[in-house]
XYZ file of C-alpha atoms in Angstrom:
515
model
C -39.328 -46.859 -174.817
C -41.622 -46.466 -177.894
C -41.474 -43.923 -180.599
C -43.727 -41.946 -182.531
C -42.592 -40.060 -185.658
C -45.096 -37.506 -187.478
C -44.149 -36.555 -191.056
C -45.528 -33.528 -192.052
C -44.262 -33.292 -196.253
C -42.594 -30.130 -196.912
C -43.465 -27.766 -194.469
C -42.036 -24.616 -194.070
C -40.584 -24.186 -190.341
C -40.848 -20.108 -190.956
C -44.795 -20.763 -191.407
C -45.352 -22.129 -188.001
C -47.172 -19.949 -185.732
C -49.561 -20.082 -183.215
C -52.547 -18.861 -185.187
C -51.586 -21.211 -187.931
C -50.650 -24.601 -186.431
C -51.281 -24.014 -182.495
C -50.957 -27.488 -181.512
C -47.469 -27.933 -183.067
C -46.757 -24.424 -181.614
C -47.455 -25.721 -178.564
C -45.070 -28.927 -179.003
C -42.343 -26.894 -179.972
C -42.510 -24.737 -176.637
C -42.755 -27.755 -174.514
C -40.269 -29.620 -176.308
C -37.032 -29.751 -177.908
C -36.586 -27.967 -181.453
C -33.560 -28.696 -183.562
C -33.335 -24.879 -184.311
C -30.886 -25.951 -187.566
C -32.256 -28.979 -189.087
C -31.365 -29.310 -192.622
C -32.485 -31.563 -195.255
C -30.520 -33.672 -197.158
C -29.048 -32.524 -201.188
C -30.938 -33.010 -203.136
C -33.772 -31.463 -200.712
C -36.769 -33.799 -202.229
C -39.031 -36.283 -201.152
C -37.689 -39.670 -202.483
C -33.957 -38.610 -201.151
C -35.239 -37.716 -197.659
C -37.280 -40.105 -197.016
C -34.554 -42.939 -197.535
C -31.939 -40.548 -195.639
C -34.598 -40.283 -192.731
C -35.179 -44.322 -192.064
C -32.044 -45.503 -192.885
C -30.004 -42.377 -191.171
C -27.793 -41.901 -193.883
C -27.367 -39.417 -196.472
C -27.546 -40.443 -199.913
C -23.744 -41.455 -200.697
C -24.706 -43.883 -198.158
C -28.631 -44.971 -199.149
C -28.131 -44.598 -202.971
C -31.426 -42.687 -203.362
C -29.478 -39.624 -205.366
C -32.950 -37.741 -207.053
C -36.367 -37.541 -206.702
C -36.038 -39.065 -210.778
C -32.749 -40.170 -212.115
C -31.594 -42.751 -214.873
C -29.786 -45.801 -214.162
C -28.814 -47.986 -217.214
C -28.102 -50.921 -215.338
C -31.974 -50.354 -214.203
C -33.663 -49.204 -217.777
C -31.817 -47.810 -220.187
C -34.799 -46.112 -221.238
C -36.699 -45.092 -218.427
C -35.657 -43.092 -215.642
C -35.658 -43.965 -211.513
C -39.051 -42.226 -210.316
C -39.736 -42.524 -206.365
C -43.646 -42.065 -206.483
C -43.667 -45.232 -208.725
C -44.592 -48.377 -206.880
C -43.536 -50.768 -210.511
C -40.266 -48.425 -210.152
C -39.345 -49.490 -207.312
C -40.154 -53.217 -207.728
C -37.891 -53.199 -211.283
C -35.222 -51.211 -209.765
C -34.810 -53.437 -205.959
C -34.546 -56.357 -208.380
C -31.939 -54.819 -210.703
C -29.887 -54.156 -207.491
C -30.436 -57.990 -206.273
C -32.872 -56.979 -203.879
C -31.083 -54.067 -202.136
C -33.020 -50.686 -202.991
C -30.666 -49.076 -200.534
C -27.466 -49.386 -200.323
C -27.304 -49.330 -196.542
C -29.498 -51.056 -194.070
C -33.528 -49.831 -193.192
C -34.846 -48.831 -189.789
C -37.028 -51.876 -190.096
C -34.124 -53.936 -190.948
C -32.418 -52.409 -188.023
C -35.419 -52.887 -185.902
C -35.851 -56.667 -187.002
C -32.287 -57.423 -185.870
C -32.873 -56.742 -182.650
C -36.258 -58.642 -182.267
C -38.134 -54.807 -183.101
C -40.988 -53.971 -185.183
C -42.070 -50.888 -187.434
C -45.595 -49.701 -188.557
C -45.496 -47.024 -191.626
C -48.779 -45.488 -192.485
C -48.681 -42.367 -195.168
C -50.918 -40.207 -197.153
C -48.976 -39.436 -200.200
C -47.756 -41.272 -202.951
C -47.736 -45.178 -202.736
C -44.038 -44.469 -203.558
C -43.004 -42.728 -200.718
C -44.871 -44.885 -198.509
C -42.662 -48.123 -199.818
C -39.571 -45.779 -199.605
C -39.913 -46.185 -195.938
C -40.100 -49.576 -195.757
C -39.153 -51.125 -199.138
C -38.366 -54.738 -197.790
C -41.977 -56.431 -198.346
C -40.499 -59.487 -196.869
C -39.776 -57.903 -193.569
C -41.745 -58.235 -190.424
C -43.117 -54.631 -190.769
C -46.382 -52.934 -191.492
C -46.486 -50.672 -194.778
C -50.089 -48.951 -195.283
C -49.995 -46.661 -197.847
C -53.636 -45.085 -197.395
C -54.518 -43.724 -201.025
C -53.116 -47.171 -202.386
C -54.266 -50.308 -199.665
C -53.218 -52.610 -202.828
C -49.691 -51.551 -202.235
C -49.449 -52.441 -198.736
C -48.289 -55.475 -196.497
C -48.874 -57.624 -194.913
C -51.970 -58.108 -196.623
C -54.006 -59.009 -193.576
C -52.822 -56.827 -190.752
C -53.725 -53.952 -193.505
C -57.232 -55.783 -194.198
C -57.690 -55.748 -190.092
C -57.152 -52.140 -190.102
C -59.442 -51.247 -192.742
C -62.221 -53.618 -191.517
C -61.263 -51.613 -187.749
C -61.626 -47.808 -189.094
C -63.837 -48.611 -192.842
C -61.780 -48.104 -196.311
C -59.619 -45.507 -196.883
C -60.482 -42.481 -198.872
C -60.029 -43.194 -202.844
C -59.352 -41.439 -204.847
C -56.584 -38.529 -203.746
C -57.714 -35.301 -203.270
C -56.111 -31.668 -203.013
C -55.557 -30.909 -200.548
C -55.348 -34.175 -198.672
C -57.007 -33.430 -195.381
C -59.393 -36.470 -195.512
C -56.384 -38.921 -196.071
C -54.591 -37.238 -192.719
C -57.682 -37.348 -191.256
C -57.702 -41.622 -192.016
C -54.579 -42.178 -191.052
C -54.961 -40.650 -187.760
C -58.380 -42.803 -186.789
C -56.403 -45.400 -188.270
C -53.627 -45.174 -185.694
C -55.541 -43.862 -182.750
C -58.076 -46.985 -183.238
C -55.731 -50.026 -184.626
C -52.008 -49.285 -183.596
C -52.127 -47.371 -180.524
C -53.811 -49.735 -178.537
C -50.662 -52.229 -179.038
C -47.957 -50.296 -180.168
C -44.591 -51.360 -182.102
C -41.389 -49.712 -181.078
C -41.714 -47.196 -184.018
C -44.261 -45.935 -185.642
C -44.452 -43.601 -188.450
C -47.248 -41.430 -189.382
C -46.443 -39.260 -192.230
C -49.009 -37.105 -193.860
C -48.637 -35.283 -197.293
C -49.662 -31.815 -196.631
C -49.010 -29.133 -196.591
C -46.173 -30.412 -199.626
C -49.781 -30.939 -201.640
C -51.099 -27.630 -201.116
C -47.448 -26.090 -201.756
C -46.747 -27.478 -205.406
C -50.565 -26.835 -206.153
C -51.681 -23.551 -204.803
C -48.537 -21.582 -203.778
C -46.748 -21.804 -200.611
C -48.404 -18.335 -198.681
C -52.153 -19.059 -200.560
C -55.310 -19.998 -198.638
C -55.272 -23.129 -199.798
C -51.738 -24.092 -198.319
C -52.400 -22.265 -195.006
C -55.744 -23.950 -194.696
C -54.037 -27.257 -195.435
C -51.414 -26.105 -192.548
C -54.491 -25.574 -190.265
C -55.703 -29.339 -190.830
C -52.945 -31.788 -190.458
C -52.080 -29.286 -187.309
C -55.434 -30.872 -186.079
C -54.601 -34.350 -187.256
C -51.305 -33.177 -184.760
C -53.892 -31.759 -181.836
C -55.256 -34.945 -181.828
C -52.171 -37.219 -181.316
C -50.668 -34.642 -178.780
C -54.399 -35.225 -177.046
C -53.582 -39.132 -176.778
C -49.850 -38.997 -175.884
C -50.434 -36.733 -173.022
C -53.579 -38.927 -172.141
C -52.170 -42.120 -172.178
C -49.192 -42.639 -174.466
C -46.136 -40.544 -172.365
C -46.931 -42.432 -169.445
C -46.577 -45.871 -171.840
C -42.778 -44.412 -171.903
C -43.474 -43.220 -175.454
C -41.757 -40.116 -177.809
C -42.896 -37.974 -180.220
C -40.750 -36.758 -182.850
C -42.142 -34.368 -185.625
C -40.208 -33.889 -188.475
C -40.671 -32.497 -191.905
C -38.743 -33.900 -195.112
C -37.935 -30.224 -197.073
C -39.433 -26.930 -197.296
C -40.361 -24.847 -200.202
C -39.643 -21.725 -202.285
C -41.273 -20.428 -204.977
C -40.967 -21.214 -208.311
C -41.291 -18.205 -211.213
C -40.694 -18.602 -214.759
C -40.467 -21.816 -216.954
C -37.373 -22.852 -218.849
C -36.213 -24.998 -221.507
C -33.236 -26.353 -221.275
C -33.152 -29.269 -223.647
C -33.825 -26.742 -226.266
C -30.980 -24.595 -224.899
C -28.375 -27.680 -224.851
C -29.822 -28.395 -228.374
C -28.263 -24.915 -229.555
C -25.184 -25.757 -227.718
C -24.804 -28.178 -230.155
C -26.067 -31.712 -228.218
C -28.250 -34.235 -228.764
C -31.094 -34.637 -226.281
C -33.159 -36.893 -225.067
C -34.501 -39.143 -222.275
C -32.554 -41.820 -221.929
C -29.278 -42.973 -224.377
C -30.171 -46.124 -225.819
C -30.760 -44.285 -229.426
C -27.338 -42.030 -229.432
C -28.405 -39.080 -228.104
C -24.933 -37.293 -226.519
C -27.171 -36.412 -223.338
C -29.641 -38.098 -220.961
C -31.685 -34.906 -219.664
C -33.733 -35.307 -216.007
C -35.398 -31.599 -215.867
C -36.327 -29.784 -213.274
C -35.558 -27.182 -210.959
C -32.879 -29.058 -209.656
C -32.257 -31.819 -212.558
C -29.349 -34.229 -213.608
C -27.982 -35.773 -216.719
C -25.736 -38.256 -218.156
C -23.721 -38.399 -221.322
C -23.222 -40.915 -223.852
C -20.908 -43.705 -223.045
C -20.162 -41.340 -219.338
C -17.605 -40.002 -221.575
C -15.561 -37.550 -219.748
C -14.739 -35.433 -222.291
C -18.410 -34.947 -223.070
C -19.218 -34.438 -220.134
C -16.633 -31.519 -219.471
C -18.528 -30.000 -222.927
C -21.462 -30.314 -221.156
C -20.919 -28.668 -218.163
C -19.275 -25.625 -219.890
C -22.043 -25.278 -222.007
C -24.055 -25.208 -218.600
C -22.063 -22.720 -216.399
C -22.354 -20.191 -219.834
C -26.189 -19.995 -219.639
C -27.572 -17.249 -217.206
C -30.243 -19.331 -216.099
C -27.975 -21.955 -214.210
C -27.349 -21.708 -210.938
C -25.053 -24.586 -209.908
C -23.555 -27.427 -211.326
C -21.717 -30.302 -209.795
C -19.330 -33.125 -210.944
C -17.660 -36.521 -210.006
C -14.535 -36.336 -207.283
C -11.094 -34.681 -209.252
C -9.097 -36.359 -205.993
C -9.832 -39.441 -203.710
C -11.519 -38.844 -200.013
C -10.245 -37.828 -197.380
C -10.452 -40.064 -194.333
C -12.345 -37.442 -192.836
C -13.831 -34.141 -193.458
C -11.348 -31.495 -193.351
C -12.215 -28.122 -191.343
C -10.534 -25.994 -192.820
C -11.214 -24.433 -196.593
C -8.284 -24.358 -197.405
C -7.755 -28.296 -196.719
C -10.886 -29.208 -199.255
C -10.731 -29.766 -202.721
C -13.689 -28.416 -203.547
C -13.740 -28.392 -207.447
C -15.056 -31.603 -209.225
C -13.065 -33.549 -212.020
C -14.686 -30.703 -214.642
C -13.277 -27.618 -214.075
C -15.734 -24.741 -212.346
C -18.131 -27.332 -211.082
C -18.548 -28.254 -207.143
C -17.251 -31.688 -206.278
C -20.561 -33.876 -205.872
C -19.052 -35.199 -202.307
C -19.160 -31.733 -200.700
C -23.344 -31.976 -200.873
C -23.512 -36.381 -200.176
C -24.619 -37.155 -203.282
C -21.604 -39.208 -204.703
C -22.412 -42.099 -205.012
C -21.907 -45.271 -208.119
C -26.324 -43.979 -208.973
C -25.290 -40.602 -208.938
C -25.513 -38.560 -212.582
C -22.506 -37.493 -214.677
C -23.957 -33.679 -213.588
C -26.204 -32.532 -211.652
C -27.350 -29.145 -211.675
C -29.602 -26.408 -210.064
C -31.532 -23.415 -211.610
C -30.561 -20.171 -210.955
C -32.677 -18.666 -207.239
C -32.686 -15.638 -205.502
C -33.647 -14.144 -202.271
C -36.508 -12.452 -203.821
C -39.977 -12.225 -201.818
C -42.608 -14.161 -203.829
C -46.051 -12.734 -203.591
C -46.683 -13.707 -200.436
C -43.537 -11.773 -199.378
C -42.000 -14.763 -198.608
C -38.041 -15.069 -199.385
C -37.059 -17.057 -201.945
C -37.733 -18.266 -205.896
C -36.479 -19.419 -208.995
C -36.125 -20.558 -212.218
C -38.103 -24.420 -212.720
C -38.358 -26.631 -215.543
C -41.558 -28.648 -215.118
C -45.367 -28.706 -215.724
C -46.659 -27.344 -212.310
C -47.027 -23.597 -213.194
C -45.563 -20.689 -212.267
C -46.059 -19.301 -208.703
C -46.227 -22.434 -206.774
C -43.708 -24.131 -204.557
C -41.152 -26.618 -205.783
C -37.688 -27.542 -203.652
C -34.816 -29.752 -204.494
C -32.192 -27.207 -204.664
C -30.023 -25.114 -202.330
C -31.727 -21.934 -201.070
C -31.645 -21.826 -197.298
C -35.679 -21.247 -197.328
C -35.559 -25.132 -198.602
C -32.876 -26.704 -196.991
C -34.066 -25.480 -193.875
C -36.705 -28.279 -192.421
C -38.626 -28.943 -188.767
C -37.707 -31.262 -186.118
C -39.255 -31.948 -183.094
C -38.189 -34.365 -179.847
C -41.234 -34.587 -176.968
C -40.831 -36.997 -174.136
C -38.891 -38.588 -171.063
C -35.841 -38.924 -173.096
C -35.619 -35.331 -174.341
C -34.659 -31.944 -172.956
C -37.780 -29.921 -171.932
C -38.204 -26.150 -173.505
C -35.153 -26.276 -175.503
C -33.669 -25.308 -178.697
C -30.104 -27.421 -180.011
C -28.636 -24.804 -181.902
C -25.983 -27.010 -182.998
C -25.834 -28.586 -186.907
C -28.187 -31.790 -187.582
C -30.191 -32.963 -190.291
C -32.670 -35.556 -191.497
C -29.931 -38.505 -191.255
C -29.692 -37.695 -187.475
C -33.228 -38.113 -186.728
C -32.749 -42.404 -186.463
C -29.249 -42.704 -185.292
C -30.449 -40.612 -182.095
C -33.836 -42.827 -181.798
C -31.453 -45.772 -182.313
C -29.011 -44.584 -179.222
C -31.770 -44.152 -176.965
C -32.415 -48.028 -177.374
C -29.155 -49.274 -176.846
C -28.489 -49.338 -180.874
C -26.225 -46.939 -181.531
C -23.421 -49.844 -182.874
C -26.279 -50.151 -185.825
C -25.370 -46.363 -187.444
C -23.726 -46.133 -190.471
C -20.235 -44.297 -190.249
C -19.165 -40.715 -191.007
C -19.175 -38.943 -193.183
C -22.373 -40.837 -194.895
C -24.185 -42.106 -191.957
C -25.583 -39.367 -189.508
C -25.189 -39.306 -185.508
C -27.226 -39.319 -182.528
C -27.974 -36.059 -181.595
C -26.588 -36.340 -178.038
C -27.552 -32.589 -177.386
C -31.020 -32.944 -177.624
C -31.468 -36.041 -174.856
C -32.292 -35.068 -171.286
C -29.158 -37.298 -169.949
C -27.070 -38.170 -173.043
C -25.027 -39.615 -169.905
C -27.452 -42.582 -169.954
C -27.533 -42.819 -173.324
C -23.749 -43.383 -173.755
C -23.166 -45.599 -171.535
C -26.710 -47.664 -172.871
C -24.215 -48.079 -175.759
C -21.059 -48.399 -173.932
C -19.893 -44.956 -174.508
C -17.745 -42.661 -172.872
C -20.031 -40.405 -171.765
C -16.846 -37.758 -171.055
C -16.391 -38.294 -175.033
C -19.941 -37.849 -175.449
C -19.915 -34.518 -173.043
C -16.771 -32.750 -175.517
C -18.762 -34.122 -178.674
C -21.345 -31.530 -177.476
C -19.808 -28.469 -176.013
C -17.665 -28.517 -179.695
C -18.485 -26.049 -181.213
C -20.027 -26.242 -185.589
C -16.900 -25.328 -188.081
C -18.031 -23.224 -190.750
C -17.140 -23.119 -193.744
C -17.626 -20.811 -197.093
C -16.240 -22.983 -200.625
C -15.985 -21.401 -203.768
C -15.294 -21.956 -207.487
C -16.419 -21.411 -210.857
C -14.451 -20.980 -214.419
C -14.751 -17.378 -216.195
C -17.882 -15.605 -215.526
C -19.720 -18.808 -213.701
C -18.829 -18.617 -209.932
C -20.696 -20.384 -207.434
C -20.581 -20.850 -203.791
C -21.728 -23.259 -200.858
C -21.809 -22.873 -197.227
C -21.538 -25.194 -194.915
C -21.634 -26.607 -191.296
C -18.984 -29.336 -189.815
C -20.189 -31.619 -186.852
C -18.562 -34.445 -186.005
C -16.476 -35.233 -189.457
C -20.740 -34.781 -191.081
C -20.980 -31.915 -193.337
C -24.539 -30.150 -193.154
C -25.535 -27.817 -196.465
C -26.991 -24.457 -195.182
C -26.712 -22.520 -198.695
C -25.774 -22.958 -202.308
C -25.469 -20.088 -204.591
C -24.548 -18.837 -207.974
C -22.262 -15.518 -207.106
């Protein structure tokens, strides 16, 4: 068995239609649709990725922001996941482990496997997915060839197809359009045991030219052709070469209104601010729609300053802390058995959305969003602090409309027609690729590693006992029902909320809201 996983970056599941994407349409009627996939917190790029091929959230990976400072890194520069140098100077800061958990190629490896990653955007992401260089794996980043390894399998490919297109443009429908000749000609002819194609639109188009413009539905329309095209050579010779699809996509997208600036505004609280602490400043400041920051000397005292200064401006929307109480062994059910407050009072405890982890900022924070239509009339916007514009999508932060992400199963080993209307997200998507191989003893444990999704396999039977599994435990594990829960908390007039979904001691984030 042989898999195929199609990253489409950032899409929108509520966008999908038949006019629009009719080939991936198509897939989802034939095959199985996790109906509430959610991405990882916080719902970006450079944390998704890393939850998707190492299936574990980002307590577990240590990939905690899109951008984030780590002294022990830079202390002047900040973490930033499209950065190829980044990434080099940070995997040798942490003695060669990027992630703090093991890779799908790594996994692979161990068991005598191979992985092939080809991607259209940023030479950064495409190293996110396979950020061993030493491993036995194929990384083709197709905007950056330089990037890649192993230097001659990716010179093969190019003299196979011609060079790739150089340099980026927007949107990115001639670097899809690559990739897929790339695969169709020079990896599906001897294919590894996973491959993943991942193509940057329509997350291009969104950030650009507005989620609901021409531009963004037009970009829709072509990587759905790039899609028509490797549905055209599964069903013509690939399914019967025992091989799966899976289509997933990393985040979704709301829409972002008015600029603020909130250095300035923690400047008139009374702080110093700046990019990094090596010069005294009292705060770090990562901005954004969904930003972070540390304070000098992680003072906790500061940081409790901080934070109150924070939950008093209108234009914050949440704001979470470090743990007040040690874990529990696993995650409680009921509200009323959480802690849910951080160590700073009124702030969410940073465990509750898998982002505590030793990388993880003294506070991270999210504008203040709303259910209001943008104007394409679709739901959800907010506040940003950035340089892409007003009107255009951005994600990262808790809205439903951006948690909520695609995923797709096609093939033998899937349910046919179906919808799994139970709670999974993007650390599920390898755990359950990894159980249909025998590999399930490789998943990282609850509550930061994710779990097979058992309901989605056309005999999960099989599948347990291919891992020596009680398949009657497997058979309760699905007719349990989610547990959901509602947490609140806040200090004076700052009250915020987050919703949630229990499965299997893993918590998945549906909604996170300033009250």
């Amino acid at each position: 068995m042989r898999f195929v996983l199609i990253g489409l970056d950032g899409l929108r599941p509520e966008l999908v239609t038949p006019a629009r994407m009719p080939a991936l349409s198509r897939l989802m009627a034939e095959g199985c649709v996790l109906g509430r996939q959610s991405a990882s917190f916080p719902t970006e790029t450079y944390v998704n990725l890393p939850t998707l091929v190492t299936g574990a959230r980002p307590s577990g990976h240590g990939m905690v922001a899109n951008f984030f400072l780590d002294p022990r890194v830079d202390a002047r520069e900040r973490f930033e996941g499209f950065d190829i140098a980044k990434i080099e100077k940070a995997t040798a800061a942490y003695d060669g482990r990027l992630y703090t958990t093991p890779t799908l190629g790594e996994m692979l490896a161990a068991d005598g496997r191979r992985l092939k990653v080809l991607s259209a955007n940023s030479a950064g992401s495409v190293r996110l997915k396979q950020p061993v260089t030493l491993l036995d794996a194929l990384c083709l980043s197709v905007h950056q060839p330089a990037a890649s390894f192993p230097v001659a399998e990716v010179q093969a490919i190019i003299d196979r197809v011609g060079p790739p297109p150089a340099p980026k443009s927007y949107p990115d429908i001639i670097g899809g359009r690559w990739m897929t000749d790339a695969f169709l000609a020079a990896i599906a002819p001897d294919l590894p045991d996973v491959t993943i194609l991942w193509y940057g639109e329509p997350d291009n188009a969104y950030h650009i030219f507005g989620i609901g413009s021409d531009t963004a539905l037009d970009a829709m329309r072509a990587v759905d052709d790039e899609i028509a095209r490797l549905v055209a050579w599964w069903q013509a010779e690939g399914r019967d070469r025992d091989v799966q699809l899976v289509v997933v996509s990393d985040h979704a997208h709301i829409t972002q209104t008015r600029r603020i600036d909130l250095a300035a505004q923690l400047r008139h609280a009374g702080f110093t601010v700046d990019r990094h602490l090596a010069d005294g400043a009292d705060i770090a400041l990562v901005p954004g729609y969904c930003g972070n920051l540390l304070v000098r000397d992680r003072a906790p005292a500061l940081a409790a300053h901080v934070a109150a200064a924070l939950m008093e401006m209108d234009e914050i929307g949440m704001v979470f802390s470090g743990p007040a109480a040690p874990a529990a062994p696993r995650v409680p059910r009921r509200p009323e058995g959480i802690v849910a407050e951080g160590i700073i009072p009124g702030t969410f405890d940073r465990r509750l959305v898998g982002i505590d982890h030793p990388r993880a900022a003294d506070l991270v924070f999210i504008l203040r969003n709303s259910d209001q239509a943008d104007q394409w009339g679709l739901a959800g916007t907010c506040l940003h602090d950035n340089s892409l514009g007003d009107g255009v999508g951005i994600n990262g932060g808790l809205h439903p409309a951006e948690i909520r992400s695609l995923a797709v199963f096609a093939g033998s080993a899937f349910r046919a027609g179906a919808v799994v209307d139970t709670a999974t997200g993007m650390a599920d998507i390898v755990p359950t690729l990894l159980a249909l191989t025998g590999q399930a003893g490789r998943i990282a444990a609850a509550p930061h590693g994710g779990r097979p999704v058992w309901e989605a396999m056309a005999d999960p039977a099989a599948a347990a006992r291919l891992n020596r599994i009680d398949p009657a435990a497997i058979a309760d594990a699905v007719a349990r029902p989610d547990t959901i829960q509602t947490l609140t908390t806040g200090t004076g007039r700052f009250t915020q909320s987050l919703d949630r979904l229990i499965r299997d001691d893993r918590a998945h984030v549906t909604a996170g809201r300033r009250l």
